[in-house]
mmCIF file of the C-alpha atoms, coordinates in Angstrom:
data_MODEL
# 
_entry.id   MODEL 
# 
loop_
_atom_site.group_PDB 
_atom_site.id 
_atom_site.type_symbol 
_atom_site.label_atom_id 
_atom_site.label_alt_id 
_atom_site.label_comp_id 
_atom_site.label_asym_id 
_atom_site.label_entity_id 
_atom_site.label_seq_id 
_atom_site.pdbx_PDB_ins_code 
_atom_site.Cartn_x 
_atom_site.Cartn_y 
_atom_site.Cartn_z 
_atom_site.occupancy 
_atom_site.B_iso_or_equiv 
_atom_site.pdbx_formal_charge 
_atom_site.auth_seq_id 
_atom_site.auth_comp_id 
_atom_site.auth_asym_id 
_atom_site.auth_atom_id 
_atom_site.pdbx_PDB_model_num 
ATOM 1   C CA . MET A 1 1   ? -6.215  5.694   -10.535 1.00 0.00 ? 1   MET A CA 1 
ATOM 2   C CA . THR A 1 2   ? -2.589  6.003   -11.388 1.00 0.00 ? 2   THR A CA 1 
ATOM 3   C CA . PHE A 1 3   ? -1.115  4.992   -8.045  1.00 0.00 ? 3   PHE A CA 1 
ATOM 4   C CA . LEU A 1 4   ? -1.513  1.908   -5.869  1.00 0.00 ? 4   LEU A CA 1 
ATOM 5   C CA . ILE A 1 5   ? -0.732  1.759   -2.173  1.00 0.00 ? 5   ILE A CA 1 
ATOM 6   C CA . ALA A 1 6   ? -0.920  -1.700  -0.635  1.00 0.00 ? 6   ALA A CA 1 
ATOM 7   C CA . CYS A 1 7   ? -0.143  -3.024  2.808   1.00 0.00 ? 7   CYS A CA 1 
ATOM 8   C CA . LEU A 1 8   ? 2.208   -6.006  2.552   1.00 0.00 ? 8   LEU A CA 1 
ATOM 9   C CA . THR A 1 9   ? 2.954   -7.491  5.953   1.00 0.00 ? 9   THR A CA 1 
ATOM 10  C CA . THR A 1 10  ? 1.062   -10.325 7.644   1.00 0.00 ? 10  THR A CA 1 
ATOM 11  C CA . GLY A 1 11  ? -1.741  -12.676 6.694   1.00 0.00 ? 11  GLY A CA 1 
ATOM 12  C CA . LYS A 1 12  ? -1.613  -16.079 5.049   1.00 0.00 ? 12  LYS A CA 1 
ATOM 13  C CA . GLY A 1 13  ? -1.950  -15.801 1.275   1.00 0.00 ? 13  GLY A CA 1 
ATOM 14  C CA . THR A 1 14  ? -2.147  -12.024 1.268   1.00 0.00 ? 14  THR A CA 1 
ATOM 15  C CA . TRP A 1 15  ? 1.105   -11.486 -0.595  1.00 0.00 ? 15  TRP A CA 1 
ATOM 16  C CA . ASN A 1 16  ? -0.327  -13.441 -3.534  1.00 0.00 ? 16  ASN A CA 1 
ATOM 17  C CA . HIS A 1 17  ? -3.409  -11.215 -3.408  1.00 0.00 ? 17  HIS A CA 1 
ATOM 18  C CA . VAL A 1 18  ? -1.229  -8.087  -3.570  1.00 0.00 ? 18  VAL A CA 1 
ATOM 19  C CA . ALA A 1 19  ? 0.836   -9.521  -6.436  1.00 0.00 ? 19  ALA A CA 1 
ATOM 20  C CA . GLN A 1 20  ? -2.368  -10.369 -8.319  1.00 0.00 ? 20  GLN A CA 1 
ATOM 21  C CA . LEU A 1 21  ? -3.618  -6.806  -7.815  1.00 0.00 ? 21  LEU A CA 1 
ATOM 22  C CA . MET A 1 22  ? -0.345  -5.368  -9.091  1.00 0.00 ? 22  MET A CA 1 
ATOM 23  C CA . ASN A 1 23  ? -0.682  -7.531  -12.209 1.00 0.00 ? 23  ASN A CA 1 
ATOM 24  C CA . SER A 1 24  ? -4.365  -6.614  -12.715 1.00 0.00 ? 24  SER A CA 1 
ATOM 25  C CA . GLY A 1 25  ? -3.802  -2.979  -13.558 1.00 0.00 ? 25  GLY A CA 1 
ATOM 26  C CA . SER A 1 26  ? -1.353  -0.596  -15.064 1.00 0.00 ? 26  SER A CA 1 
ATOM 27  C CA . PHE A 1 27  ? -0.378  1.700   -12.244 1.00 0.00 ? 27  PHE A CA 1 
ATOM 28  C CA . GLU A 1 28  ? 1.991   4.583   -12.778 1.00 0.00 ? 28  GLU A CA 1 
ATOM 29  C CA . LYS A 1 29  ? 3.576   3.734   -9.454  1.00 0.00 ? 29  LYS A CA 1 
ATOM 30  C CA . THR A 1 30  ? 3.012   1.123   -6.760  1.00 0.00 ? 30  THR A CA 1 
ATOM 31  C CA . PHE A 1 31  ? 3.948   1.695   -3.130  1.00 0.00 ? 31  PHE A CA 1 
ATOM 32  C CA . LEU A 1 32  ? 4.099   -1.299  -0.801  1.00 0.00 ? 32  LEU A CA 1 
ATOM 33  C CA . VAL A 1 33  ? 3.902   -0.510  2.900   1.00 0.00 ? 33  VAL A CA 1 
ATOM 34  C CA . THR A 1 34  ? 5.931   -3.270  4.502   1.00 0.00 ? 34  THR A CA 1 
ATOM 35  C CA . ASN A 1 35  ? 8.581   -4.186  7.046   1.00 0.00 ? 35  ASN A CA 1 
ATOM 36  C CA . ALA A 1 36  ? 12.203  -5.271  6.565   1.00 0.00 ? 36  ALA A CA 1 
ATOM 37  C CA . PHE A 1 37  ? 11.111  -8.898  6.080   1.00 0.00 ? 37  PHE A CA 1 
ATOM 38  C CA . GLY A 1 38  ? 8.671   -7.931  3.321   1.00 0.00 ? 38  GLY A CA 1 
ATOM 39  C CA . LYS A 1 39  ? 11.290  -5.833  1.563   1.00 0.00 ? 39  LYS A CA 1 
ATOM 40  C CA . GLU A 1 40  ? 13.730  -8.722  1.644   1.00 0.00 ? 40  GLU A CA 1 
ATOM 41  C CA . LYS A 1 41  ? 11.337  -11.496 0.599   1.00 0.00 ? 41  LYS A CA 1 
ATOM 42  C CA . PHE A 1 42  ? 8.684   -10.005 -1.722  1.00 0.00 ? 42  PHE A CA 1 
ATOM 43  C CA . THR A 1 43  ? 9.408   -10.110 -5.426  1.00 0.00 ? 43  THR A CA 1 
ATOM 44  C CA . SER A 1 44  ? 7.458   -8.872  -8.412  1.00 0.00 ? 44  SER A CA 1 
ATOM 45  C CA . GLU A 1 45  ? 8.278   -8.121  -12.011 1.00 0.00 ? 45  GLU A CA 1 
ATOM 46  C CA . LYS A 1 46  ? 6.037   -5.061  -11.761 1.00 0.00 ? 46  LYS A CA 1 
ATOM 47  C CA . PRO A 1 47  ? 7.847   -1.887  -10.693 1.00 0.00 ? 47  PRO A CA 1 
ATOM 48  C CA . HIS A 1 48  ? 7.236   -0.903  -7.092  1.00 0.00 ? 48  HIS A CA 1 
ATOM 49  C CA . GLU A 1 49  ? 8.680   1.078   -4.227  1.00 0.00 ? 49  GLU A CA 1 
ATOM 50  C CA . PHE A 1 50  ? 8.775   -0.010  -0.603  1.00 0.00 ? 50  PHE A CA 1 
ATOM 51  C CA . VAL A 1 51  ? 7.528   2.219   2.206   1.00 0.00 ? 51  VAL A CA 1 
ATOM 52  C CA . LEU A 1 52  ? 9.300   0.756   5.228   1.00 0.00 ? 52  LEU A CA 1 
ATOM 53  C CA . ILE A 1 53  ? 7.692   0.652   8.648   1.00 0.00 ? 53  ILE A CA 1 
ATOM 54  C CA . LYS A 1 54  ? 8.568   -0.939  11.969  1.00 0.00 ? 54  LYS A CA 1 
ATOM 55  C CA . GLU A 1 55  ? 5.486   -2.557  13.493  1.00 0.00 ? 55  GLU A CA 1 
ATOM 56  C CA . ASP A 1 56  ? 6.787   -2.209  17.040  1.00 0.00 ? 56  ASP A CA 1 
ATOM 57  C CA . LYS A 1 57  ? 6.689   1.594   16.857  1.00 0.00 ? 57  LYS A CA 1 
ATOM 58  C CA . ALA A 1 58  ? 3.769   3.586   18.234  1.00 0.00 ? 58  ALA A CA 1 
ATOM 59  C CA . LEU A 1 59  ? 0.925   4.271   15.804  1.00 0.00 ? 59  LEU A CA 1 
ATOM 60  C CA . GLU A 1 60  ? 1.727   7.985   15.541  1.00 0.00 ? 60  GLU A CA 1 
ATOM 61  C CA . GLU A 1 61  ? 5.357   7.199   14.671  1.00 0.00 ? 61  GLU A CA 1 
ATOM 62  C CA . ILE A 1 62  ? 4.291   4.783   11.926  1.00 0.00 ? 62  ILE A CA 1 
ATOM 63  C CA . ILE A 1 63  ? 1.953   7.423   10.487  1.00 0.00 ? 63  ILE A CA 1 
ATOM 64  C CA . VAL A 1 64  ? 4.778   9.976   10.400  1.00 0.00 ? 64  VAL A CA 1 
ATOM 65  C CA . ASP A 1 65  ? 7.114   7.435   8.760   1.00 0.00 ? 65  ASP A CA 1 
ATOM 66  C CA . ILE A 1 66  ? 4.569   6.743   6.003   1.00 0.00 ? 66  ILE A CA 1 
ATOM 67  C CA . VAL A 1 67  ? 3.835   10.448  5.449   1.00 0.00 ? 67  VAL A CA 1 
ATOM 68  C CA . ASN A 1 68  ? 7.551   11.243  5.212   1.00 0.00 ? 68  ASN A CA 1 
ATOM 69  C CA . GLN A 1 69  ? 8.192   8.476   2.690   1.00 0.00 ? 69  GLN A CA 1 
ATOM 70  C CA . LEU A 1 70  ? 5.182   9.322   0.480   1.00 0.00 ? 70  LEU A CA 1 
ATOM 71  C CA . HIS A 1 71  ? 5.415   13.119  0.682   1.00 0.00 ? 71  HIS A CA 1 
ATOM 72  C CA . GLY A 1 72  ? 5.800   14.599  -2.807  1.00 0.00 ? 72  GLY A CA 1 
ATOM 73  C CA . LYS A 1 73  ? 5.449   11.235  -4.544  1.00 0.00 ? 73  LYS A CA 1 
ATOM 74  C CA . LEU A 1 74  ? 1.682   11.186  -5.094  1.00 0.00 ? 74  LEU A CA 1 
ATOM 75  C CA . SER A 1 75  ? 0.287   13.450  -7.774  1.00 0.00 ? 75  SER A CA 1 
ATOM 76  C CA . GLY A 1 76  ? -3.390  13.749  -8.488  1.00 0.00 ? 76  GLY A CA 1 
ATOM 77  C CA . TRP A 1 77  ? -6.191  13.405  -6.036  1.00 0.00 ? 77  TRP A CA 1 
ATOM 78  C CA . GLU A 1 78  ? -6.912  9.729   -5.897  1.00 0.00 ? 78  GLU A CA 1 
ATOM 79  C CA . VAL A 1 79  ? -5.087  6.472   -5.361  1.00 0.00 ? 79  VAL A CA 1 
ATOM 80  C CA . GLY A 1 80  ? -6.134  2.854   -5.096  1.00 0.00 ? 80  GLY A CA 1 
ATOM 81  C CA . VAL A 1 81  ? -5.586  1.326   -1.660  1.00 0.00 ? 81  VAL A CA 1 
ATOM 82  C CA . ASN A 1 82  ? -5.526  -2.331  -0.703  1.00 0.00 ? 82  ASN A CA 1 
ATOM 83  C CA . LEU A 1 83  ? -5.438  -3.399  2.947   1.00 0.00 ? 83  LEU A CA 1 
ATOM 84  C CA . ILE A 1 84  ? -5.919  -7.164  2.611   1.00 0.00 ? 84  ILE A CA 1 
ATOM 85  C CA . SER A 1 85  ? -2.540  -7.768  4.230   1.00 0.00 ? 85  SER A CA 1 
ATOM 86  C CA . GLY A 1 86  ? -1.452  -6.482  7.604   1.00 0.00 ? 86  GLY A CA 1 
ATOM 87  C CA . THR A 1 87  ? -2.898  -5.546  10.958  1.00 0.00 ? 87  THR A CA 1 
ATOM 88  C CA . GLY A 1 88  ? -5.451  -3.006  12.056  1.00 0.00 ? 88  GLY A CA 1 
ATOM 89  C CA . LYS A 1 89  ? -2.666  -0.801  13.410  1.00 0.00 ? 89  LYS A CA 1 
ATOM 90  C CA . GLU A 1 90  ? -0.961  -0.762  10.015  1.00 0.00 ? 90  GLU A CA 1 
ATOM 91  C CA . HIS A 1 91  ? -4.257  -0.102  8.250   1.00 0.00 ? 91  HIS A CA 1 
ATOM 92  C CA . MET A 1 92  ? -5.034  2.830   10.553  1.00 0.00 ? 92  MET A CA 1 
ATOM 93  C CA . ALA A 1 93  ? -1.555  4.251   9.922   1.00 0.00 ? 93  ALA A CA 1 
ATOM 94  C CA . ILE A 1 94  ? -1.942  4.049   6.140   1.00 0.00 ? 94  ILE A CA 1 
ATOM 95  C CA . ILE A 1 95  ? -5.399  5.648   6.135   1.00 0.00 ? 95  ILE A CA 1 
ATOM 96  C CA . SER A 1 96  ? -4.292  8.401   8.507   1.00 0.00 ? 96  SER A CA 1 
ATOM 97  C CA . ALA A 1 97  ? -1.161  9.106   6.453   1.00 0.00 ? 97  ALA A CA 1 
ATOM 98  C CA . LEU A 1 98  ? -3.177  9.427   3.241   1.00 0.00 ? 98  LEU A CA 1 
ATOM 99  C CA . MET A 1 99  ? -5.635  11.766  4.930   1.00 0.00 ? 99  MET A CA 1 
ATOM 100 C CA . ARG A 1 100 ? -2.777  13.925  6.237   1.00 0.00 ? 100 ARG A CA 1 
ATOM 101 C CA . LEU A 1 101 ? -1.334  14.059  2.729   1.00 0.00 ? 101 LEU A CA 1 
ATOM 102 C CA . GLY A 1 102 ? -4.715  15.217  1.395   1.00 0.00 ? 102 GLY A CA 1 
ATOM 103 C CA . VAL A 1 103 ? -5.071  12.255  -0.938  1.00 0.00 ? 103 VAL A CA 1 
ATOM 104 C CA . GLY A 1 104 ? -8.425  10.767  -1.844  1.00 0.00 ? 104 GLY A CA 1 
ATOM 105 C CA . PHE A 1 105 ? -8.478  7.007   -2.149  1.00 0.00 ? 105 PHE A CA 1 
ATOM 106 C CA . ARG A 1 106 ? -10.610 4.087   -3.221  1.00 0.00 ? 106 ARG A CA 1 
ATOM 107 C CA . LEU A 1 107 ? -10.357 0.567   -1.888  1.00 0.00 ? 107 LEU A CA 1 
ATOM 108 C CA . VAL A 1 108 ? -9.424  -1.854  -4.649  1.00 0.00 ? 108 VAL A CA 1 
ATOM 109 C CA . VAL A 1 109 ? -9.076  -5.597  -5.142  1.00 0.00 ? 109 VAL A CA 1 
ATOM 110 C CA . PRO A 1 110 ? -8.175  -7.722  -8.152  1.00 0.00 ? 110 PRO A CA 1 
ATOM 111 C CA . GLY A 1 111 ? -11.232 -8.615  -10.220 1.00 0.00 ? 111 GLY A CA 1 
ATOM 112 C CA . GLU A 1 112 ? -11.967 -10.944 -13.105 1.00 0.00 ? 112 GLU A CA 1 
ATOM 113 C CA . GLU A 1 113 ? -11.562 -8.111  -15.595 1.00 0.00 ? 113 GLU A CA 1 
ATOM 114 C CA . GLY A 1 114 ? -8.898  -5.994  -13.949 1.00 0.00 ? 114 GLY A CA 1 
ATOM 115 C CA . ILE A 1 115 ? -9.239  -3.899  -10.845 1.00 0.00 ? 115 ILE A CA 1 
ATOM 116 C CA . LYS A 1 116 ? -12.468 -3.824  -8.879  1.00 0.00 ? 116 LYS A CA 1 
ATOM 117 C CA . GLU A 1 117 ? -13.435 -1.027  -6.506  1.00 0.00 ? 117 GLU A CA 1 
ATOM 118 C CA . ILE A 1 118 ? -15.173 -2.101  -3.325  1.00 0.00 ? 118 ILE A CA 1 
# 
C-alpha cells in the first residue's frame, strides 16, 4: 500500500489514532478527508494532503467532492483506508468515492509492528 486515505473529523481521541497510523508506515501519499476545522487544527510532521468536505452537504454531493479532489492522484490498485474518525455519512461517502474511482482498498489501523490490516 503506497497511499493512505483517512477520515479526520469527529470522535474523541480519533485524531491521535490517525496521527499514530501516519507514523506507523511509510506512505507515498496521505490524504485526510476532513472539514475546515480539521484542516485548520490538525498538524503532523508527516506529509499529507487535505480532502475538504462540508458535512452539511447531501451525501451525493460529498461523494462528488471527494471524487473530484482525488481524481488522478491515486496510482495503483490499492490503498489503505482508516475510518476510525468521523460519521457514518462520511464513511459512506469515502467508500463510495473510492469505488467510483475504481480503487481497491484495505482497512488499516496502527499495530505494534507497523500497519495492521483488519
